[in-house]
Structure formats: structure tokens, C-alpha cells
PDB file of N, CA and C in Angstrom:
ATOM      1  N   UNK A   1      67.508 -48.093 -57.026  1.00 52.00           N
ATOM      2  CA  UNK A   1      67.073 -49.462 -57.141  1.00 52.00           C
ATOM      3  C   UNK A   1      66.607 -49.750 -58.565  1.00 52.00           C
ATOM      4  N   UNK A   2      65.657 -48.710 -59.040  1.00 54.00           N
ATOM      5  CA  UNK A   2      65.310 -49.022 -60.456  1.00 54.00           C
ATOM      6  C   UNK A   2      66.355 -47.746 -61.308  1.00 54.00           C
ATOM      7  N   UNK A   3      66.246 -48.057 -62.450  1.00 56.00           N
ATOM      8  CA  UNK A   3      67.390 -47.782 -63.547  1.00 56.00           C
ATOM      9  C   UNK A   3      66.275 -47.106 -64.263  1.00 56.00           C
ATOM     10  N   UNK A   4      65.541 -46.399 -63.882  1.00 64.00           N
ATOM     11  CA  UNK A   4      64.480 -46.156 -65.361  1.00 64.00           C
ATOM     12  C   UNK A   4      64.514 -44.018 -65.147  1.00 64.00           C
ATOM     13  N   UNK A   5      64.765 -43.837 -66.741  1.00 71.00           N
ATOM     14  CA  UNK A   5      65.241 -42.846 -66.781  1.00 71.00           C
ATOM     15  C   UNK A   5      63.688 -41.635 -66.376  1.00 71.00           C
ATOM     16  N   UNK A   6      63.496 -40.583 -66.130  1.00 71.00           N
ATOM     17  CA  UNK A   6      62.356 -39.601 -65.862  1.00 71.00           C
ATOM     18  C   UNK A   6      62.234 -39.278 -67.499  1.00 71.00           C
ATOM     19  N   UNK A   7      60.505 -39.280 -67.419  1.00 79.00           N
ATOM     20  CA  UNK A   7      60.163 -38.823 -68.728  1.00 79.00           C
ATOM     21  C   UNK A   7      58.915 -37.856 -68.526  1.00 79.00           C
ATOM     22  N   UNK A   8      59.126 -37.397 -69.567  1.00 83.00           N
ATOM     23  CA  UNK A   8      57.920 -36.092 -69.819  1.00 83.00           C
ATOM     24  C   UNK A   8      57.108 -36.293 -70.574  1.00 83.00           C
ATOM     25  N   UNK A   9      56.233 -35.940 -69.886  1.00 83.00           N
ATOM     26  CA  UNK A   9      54.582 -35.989 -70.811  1.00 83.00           C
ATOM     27  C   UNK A   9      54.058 -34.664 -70.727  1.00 83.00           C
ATOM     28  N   UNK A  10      53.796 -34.041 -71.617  1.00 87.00           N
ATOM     29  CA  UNK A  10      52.874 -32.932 -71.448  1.00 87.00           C
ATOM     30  C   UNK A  10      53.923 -32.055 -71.319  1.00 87.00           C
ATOM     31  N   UNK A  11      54.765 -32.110 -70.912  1.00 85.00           N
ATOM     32  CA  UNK A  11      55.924 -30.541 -70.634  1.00 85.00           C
ATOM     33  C   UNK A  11      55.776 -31.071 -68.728  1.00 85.00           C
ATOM     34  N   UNK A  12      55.068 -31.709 -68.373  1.00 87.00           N
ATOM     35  CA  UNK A  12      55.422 -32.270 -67.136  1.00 87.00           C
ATOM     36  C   UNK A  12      56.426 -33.180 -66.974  1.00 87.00           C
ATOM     37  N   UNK A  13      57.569 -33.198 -66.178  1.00 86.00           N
ATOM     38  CA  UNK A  13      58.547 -34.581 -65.527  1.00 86.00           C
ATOM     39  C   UNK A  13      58.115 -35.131 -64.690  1.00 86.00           C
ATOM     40  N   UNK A  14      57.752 -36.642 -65.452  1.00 84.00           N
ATOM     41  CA  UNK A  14      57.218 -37.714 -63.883  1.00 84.00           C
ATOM     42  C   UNK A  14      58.500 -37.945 -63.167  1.00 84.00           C
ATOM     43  N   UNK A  15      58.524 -37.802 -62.135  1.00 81.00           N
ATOM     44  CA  UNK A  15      59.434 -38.961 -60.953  1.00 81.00           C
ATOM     45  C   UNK A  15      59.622 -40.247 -61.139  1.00 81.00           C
ATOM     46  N   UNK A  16      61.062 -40.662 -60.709  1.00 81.00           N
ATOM     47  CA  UNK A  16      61.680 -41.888 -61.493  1.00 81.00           C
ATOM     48  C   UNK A  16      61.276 -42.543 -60.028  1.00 81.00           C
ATOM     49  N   UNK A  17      60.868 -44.273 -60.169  1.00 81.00           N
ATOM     50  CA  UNK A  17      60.218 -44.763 -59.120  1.00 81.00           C
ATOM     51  C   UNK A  17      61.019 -44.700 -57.606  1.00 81.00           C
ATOM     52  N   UNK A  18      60.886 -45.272 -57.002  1.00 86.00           N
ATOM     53  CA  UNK A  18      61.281 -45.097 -55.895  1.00 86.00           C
ATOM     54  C   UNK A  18      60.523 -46.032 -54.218  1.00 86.00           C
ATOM     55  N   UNK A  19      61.527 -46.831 -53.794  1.00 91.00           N
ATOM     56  CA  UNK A  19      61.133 -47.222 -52.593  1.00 91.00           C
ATOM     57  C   UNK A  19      60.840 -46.121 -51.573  1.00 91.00           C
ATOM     58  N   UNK A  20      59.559 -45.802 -51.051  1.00 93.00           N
ATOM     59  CA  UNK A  20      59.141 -45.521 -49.942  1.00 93.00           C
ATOM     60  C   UNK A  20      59.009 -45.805 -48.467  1.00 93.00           C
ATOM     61  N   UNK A  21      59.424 -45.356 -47.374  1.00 94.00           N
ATOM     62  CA  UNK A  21      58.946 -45.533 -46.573  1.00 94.00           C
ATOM     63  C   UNK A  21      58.115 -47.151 -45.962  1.00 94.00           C
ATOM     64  N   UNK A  22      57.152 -46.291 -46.882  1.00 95.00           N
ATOM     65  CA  UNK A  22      55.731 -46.921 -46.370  1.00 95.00           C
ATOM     66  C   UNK A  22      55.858 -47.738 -46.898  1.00 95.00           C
ATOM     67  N   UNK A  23      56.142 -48.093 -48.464  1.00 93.00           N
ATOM     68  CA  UNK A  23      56.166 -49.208 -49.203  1.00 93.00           C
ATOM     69  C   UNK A  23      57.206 -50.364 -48.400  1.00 93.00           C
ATOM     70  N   UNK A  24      58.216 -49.913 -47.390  1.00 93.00           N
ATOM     71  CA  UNK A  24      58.846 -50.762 -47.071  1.00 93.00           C
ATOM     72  C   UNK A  24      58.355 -51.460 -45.567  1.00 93.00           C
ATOM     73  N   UNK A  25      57.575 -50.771 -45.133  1.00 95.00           N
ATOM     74  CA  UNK A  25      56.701 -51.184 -43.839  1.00 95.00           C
ATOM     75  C   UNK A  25      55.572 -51.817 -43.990  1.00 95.00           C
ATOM     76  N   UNK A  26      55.246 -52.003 -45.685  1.00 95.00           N
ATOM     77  CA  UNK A  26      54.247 -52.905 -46.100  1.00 95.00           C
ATOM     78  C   UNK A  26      54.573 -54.246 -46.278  1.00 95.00           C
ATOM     79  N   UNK A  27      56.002 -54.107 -46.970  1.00 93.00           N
ATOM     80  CA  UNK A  27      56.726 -55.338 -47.078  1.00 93.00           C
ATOM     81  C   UNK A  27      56.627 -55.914 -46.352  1.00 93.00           C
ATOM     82  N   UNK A  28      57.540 -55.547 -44.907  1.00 91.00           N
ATOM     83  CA  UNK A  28      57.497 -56.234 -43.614  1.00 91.00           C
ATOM     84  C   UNK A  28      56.504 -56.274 -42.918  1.00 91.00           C
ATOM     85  N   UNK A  29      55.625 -56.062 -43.319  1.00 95.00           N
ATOM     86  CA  UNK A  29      53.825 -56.712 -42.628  1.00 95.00           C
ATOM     87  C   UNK A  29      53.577 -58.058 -43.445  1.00 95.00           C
ATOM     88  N   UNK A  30      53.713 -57.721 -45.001  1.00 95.00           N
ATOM     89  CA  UNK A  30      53.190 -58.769 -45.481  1.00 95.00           C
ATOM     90  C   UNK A  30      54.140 -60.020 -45.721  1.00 95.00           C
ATOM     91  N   UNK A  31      55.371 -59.991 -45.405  1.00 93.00           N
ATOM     92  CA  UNK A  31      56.287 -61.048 -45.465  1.00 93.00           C
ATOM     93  C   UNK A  31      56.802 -61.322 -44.288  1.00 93.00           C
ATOM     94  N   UNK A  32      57.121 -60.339 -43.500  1.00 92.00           N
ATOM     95  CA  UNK A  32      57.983 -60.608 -42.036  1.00 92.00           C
ATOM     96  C   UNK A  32      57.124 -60.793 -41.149  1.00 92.00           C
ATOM     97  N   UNK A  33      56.081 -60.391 -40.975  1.00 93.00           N
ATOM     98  CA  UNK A  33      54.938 -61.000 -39.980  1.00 93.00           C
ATOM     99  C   UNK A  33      54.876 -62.000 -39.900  1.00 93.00           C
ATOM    100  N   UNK A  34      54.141 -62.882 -40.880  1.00 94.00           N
ATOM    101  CA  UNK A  34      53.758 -64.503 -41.378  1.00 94.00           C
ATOM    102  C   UNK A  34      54.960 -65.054 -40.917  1.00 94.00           C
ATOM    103  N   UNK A  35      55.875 -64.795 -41.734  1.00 93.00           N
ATOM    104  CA  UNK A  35      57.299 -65.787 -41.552  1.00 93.00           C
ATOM    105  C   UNK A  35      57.646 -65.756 -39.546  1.00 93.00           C
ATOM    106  N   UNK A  36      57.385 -64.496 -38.791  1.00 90.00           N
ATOM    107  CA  UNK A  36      57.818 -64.369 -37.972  1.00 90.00           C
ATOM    108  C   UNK A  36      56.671 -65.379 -37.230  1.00 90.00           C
ATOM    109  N   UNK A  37      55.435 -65.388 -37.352  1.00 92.00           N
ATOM    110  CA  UNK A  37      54.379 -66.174 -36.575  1.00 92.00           C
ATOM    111  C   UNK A  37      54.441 -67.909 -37.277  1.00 92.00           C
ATOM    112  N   UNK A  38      55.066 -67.855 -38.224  1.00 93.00           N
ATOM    113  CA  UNK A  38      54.997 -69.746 -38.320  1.00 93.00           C
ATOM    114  C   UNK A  38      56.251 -70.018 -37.931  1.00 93.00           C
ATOM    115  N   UNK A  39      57.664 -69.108 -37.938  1.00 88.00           N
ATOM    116  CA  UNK A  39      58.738 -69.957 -36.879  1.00 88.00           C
ATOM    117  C   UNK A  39      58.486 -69.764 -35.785  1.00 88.00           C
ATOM    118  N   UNK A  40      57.804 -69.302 -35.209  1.00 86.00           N
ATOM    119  CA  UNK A  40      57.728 -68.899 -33.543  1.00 86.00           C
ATOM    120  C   UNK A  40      56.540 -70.106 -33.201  1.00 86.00           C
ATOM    121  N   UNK A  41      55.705 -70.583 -34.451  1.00 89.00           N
ATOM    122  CA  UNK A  41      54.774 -72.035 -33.693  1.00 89.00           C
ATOM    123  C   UNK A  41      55.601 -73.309 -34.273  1.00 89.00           C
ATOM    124  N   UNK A  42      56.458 -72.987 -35.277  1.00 89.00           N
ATOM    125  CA  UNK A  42      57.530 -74.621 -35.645  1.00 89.00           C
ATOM    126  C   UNK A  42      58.571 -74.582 -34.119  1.00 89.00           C
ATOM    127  N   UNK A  43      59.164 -73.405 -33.425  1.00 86.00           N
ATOM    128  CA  UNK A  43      59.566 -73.323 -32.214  1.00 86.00           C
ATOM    129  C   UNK A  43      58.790 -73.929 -31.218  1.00 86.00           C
ATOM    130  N   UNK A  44      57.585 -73.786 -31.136  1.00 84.00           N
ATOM    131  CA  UNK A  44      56.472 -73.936 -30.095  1.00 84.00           C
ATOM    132  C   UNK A  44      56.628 -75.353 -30.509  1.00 84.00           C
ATOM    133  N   UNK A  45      55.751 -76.194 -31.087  1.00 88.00           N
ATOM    134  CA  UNK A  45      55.631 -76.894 -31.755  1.00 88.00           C
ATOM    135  C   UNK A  45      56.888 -78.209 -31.334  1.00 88.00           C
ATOM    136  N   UNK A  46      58.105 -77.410 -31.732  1.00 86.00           N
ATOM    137  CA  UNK A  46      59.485 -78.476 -30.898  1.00 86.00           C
ATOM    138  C   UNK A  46      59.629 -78.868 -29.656  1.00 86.00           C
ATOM    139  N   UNK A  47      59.052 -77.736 -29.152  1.00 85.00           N
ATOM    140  CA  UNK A  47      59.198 -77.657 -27.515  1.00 85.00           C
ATOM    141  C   UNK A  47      58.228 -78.967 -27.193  1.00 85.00           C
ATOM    142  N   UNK A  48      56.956 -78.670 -27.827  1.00 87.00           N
ATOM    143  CA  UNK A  48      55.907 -79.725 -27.001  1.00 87.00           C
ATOM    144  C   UNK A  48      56.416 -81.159 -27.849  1.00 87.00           C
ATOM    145  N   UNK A  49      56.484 -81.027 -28.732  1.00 90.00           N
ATOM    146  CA  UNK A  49      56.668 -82.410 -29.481  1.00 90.00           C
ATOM    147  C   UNK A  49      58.063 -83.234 -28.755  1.00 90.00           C
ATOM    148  N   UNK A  50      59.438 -82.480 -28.656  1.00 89.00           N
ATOM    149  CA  UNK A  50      60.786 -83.267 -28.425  1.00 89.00           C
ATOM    150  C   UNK A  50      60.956 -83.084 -27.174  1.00 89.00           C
ATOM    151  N   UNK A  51      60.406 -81.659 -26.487  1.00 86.00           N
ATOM    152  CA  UNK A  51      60.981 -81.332 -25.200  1.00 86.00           C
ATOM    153  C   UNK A  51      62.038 -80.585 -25.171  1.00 86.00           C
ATOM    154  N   UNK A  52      62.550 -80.109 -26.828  1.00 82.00           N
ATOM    155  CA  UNK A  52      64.042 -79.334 -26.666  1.00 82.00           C
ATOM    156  C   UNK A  52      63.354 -77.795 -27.288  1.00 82.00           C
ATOM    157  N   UNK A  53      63.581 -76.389 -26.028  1.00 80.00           N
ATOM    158  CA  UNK A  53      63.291 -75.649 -26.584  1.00 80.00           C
ATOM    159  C   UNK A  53      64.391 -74.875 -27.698  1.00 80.00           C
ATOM    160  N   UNK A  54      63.972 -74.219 -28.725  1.00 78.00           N
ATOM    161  CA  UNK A  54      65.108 -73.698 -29.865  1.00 78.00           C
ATOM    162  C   UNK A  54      64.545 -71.760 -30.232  1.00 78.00           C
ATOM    163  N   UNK A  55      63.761 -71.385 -29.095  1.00 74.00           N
ATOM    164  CA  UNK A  55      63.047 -70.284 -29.683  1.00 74.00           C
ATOM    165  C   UNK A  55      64.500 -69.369 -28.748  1.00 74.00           C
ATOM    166  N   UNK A  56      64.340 -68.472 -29.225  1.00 72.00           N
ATOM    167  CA  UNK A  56      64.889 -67.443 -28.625  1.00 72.00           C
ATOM    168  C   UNK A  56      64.390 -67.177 -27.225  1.00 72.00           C
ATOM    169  N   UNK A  57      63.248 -67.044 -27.032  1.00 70.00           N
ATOM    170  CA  UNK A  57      62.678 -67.235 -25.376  1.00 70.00           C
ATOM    171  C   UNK A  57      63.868 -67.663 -24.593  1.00 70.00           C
ATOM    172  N   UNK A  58      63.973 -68.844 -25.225  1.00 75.00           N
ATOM    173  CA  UNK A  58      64.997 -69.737 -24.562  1.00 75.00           C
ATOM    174  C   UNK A  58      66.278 -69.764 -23.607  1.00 75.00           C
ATOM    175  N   UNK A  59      66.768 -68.892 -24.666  1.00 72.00           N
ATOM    176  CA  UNK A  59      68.548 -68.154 -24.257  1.00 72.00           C
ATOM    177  C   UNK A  59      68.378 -67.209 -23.586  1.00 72.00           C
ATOM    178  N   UNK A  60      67.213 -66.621 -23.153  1.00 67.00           N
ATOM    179  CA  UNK A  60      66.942 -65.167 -22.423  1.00 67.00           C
ATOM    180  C   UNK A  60      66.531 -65.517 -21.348  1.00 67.00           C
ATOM    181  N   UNK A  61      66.090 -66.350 -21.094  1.00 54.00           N
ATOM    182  CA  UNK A  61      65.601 -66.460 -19.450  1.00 54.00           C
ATOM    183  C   UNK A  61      66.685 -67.243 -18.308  1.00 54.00           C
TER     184      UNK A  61
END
């Protein structure tokens, strides 16, 4: 993902960066959560306001 070459300091080689795991399960807490809880009340939200439901609920029952 990143282009950045490993360098040495000290006679030590740092590690060239790298997506983690964890770093990617942070992502999706801090972006996919939110996004997932304000379309699921603009869904809610349609239902009570027009009467037409559009959530996924919808097609499953």
C-alpha cells in the first residue's frame, strides 16, 4: 500500500509500514459503524414519515 523504502538507523532496519489487522477493524468501527447507524435511522425515518419501507428488514421478512 505504501511505497516507502526500509531504512536503518543505528545498524537497526525499521519495518516498512503496513496495514494491520487491527488497524483495519479500527477503521470499520470508526467509519462503518456511524455510516451503518444513520442509514438504518434515514431507513427508519422513511418508513414513519412516507409509509414506504427501503431497509433491508424489508426484503427479508
Amino acid at each position: 500500500m505504501f511505497s516507502k523504502k526500509a531504512e536503518t538507523v543505528m545498524g537497526h532496519t525499521i519495518p516498512e509500514s503496513r496495514l494491520t489487522p487491527m488497524a483495519i477493524w479500527l477503521i470499520f468501527l470508526y467509519a462503518g459503524v456511524p455510516l451503518l447507524v444513520v442509514t438504518g435511522l434515514m431507513d427508519l425515518a422513511m418508513q414513519f414519515i412516507f409509509g414506504i419501507c427501503t431497509g433491508l428488514w424489508c426484503f427479508v421478512g
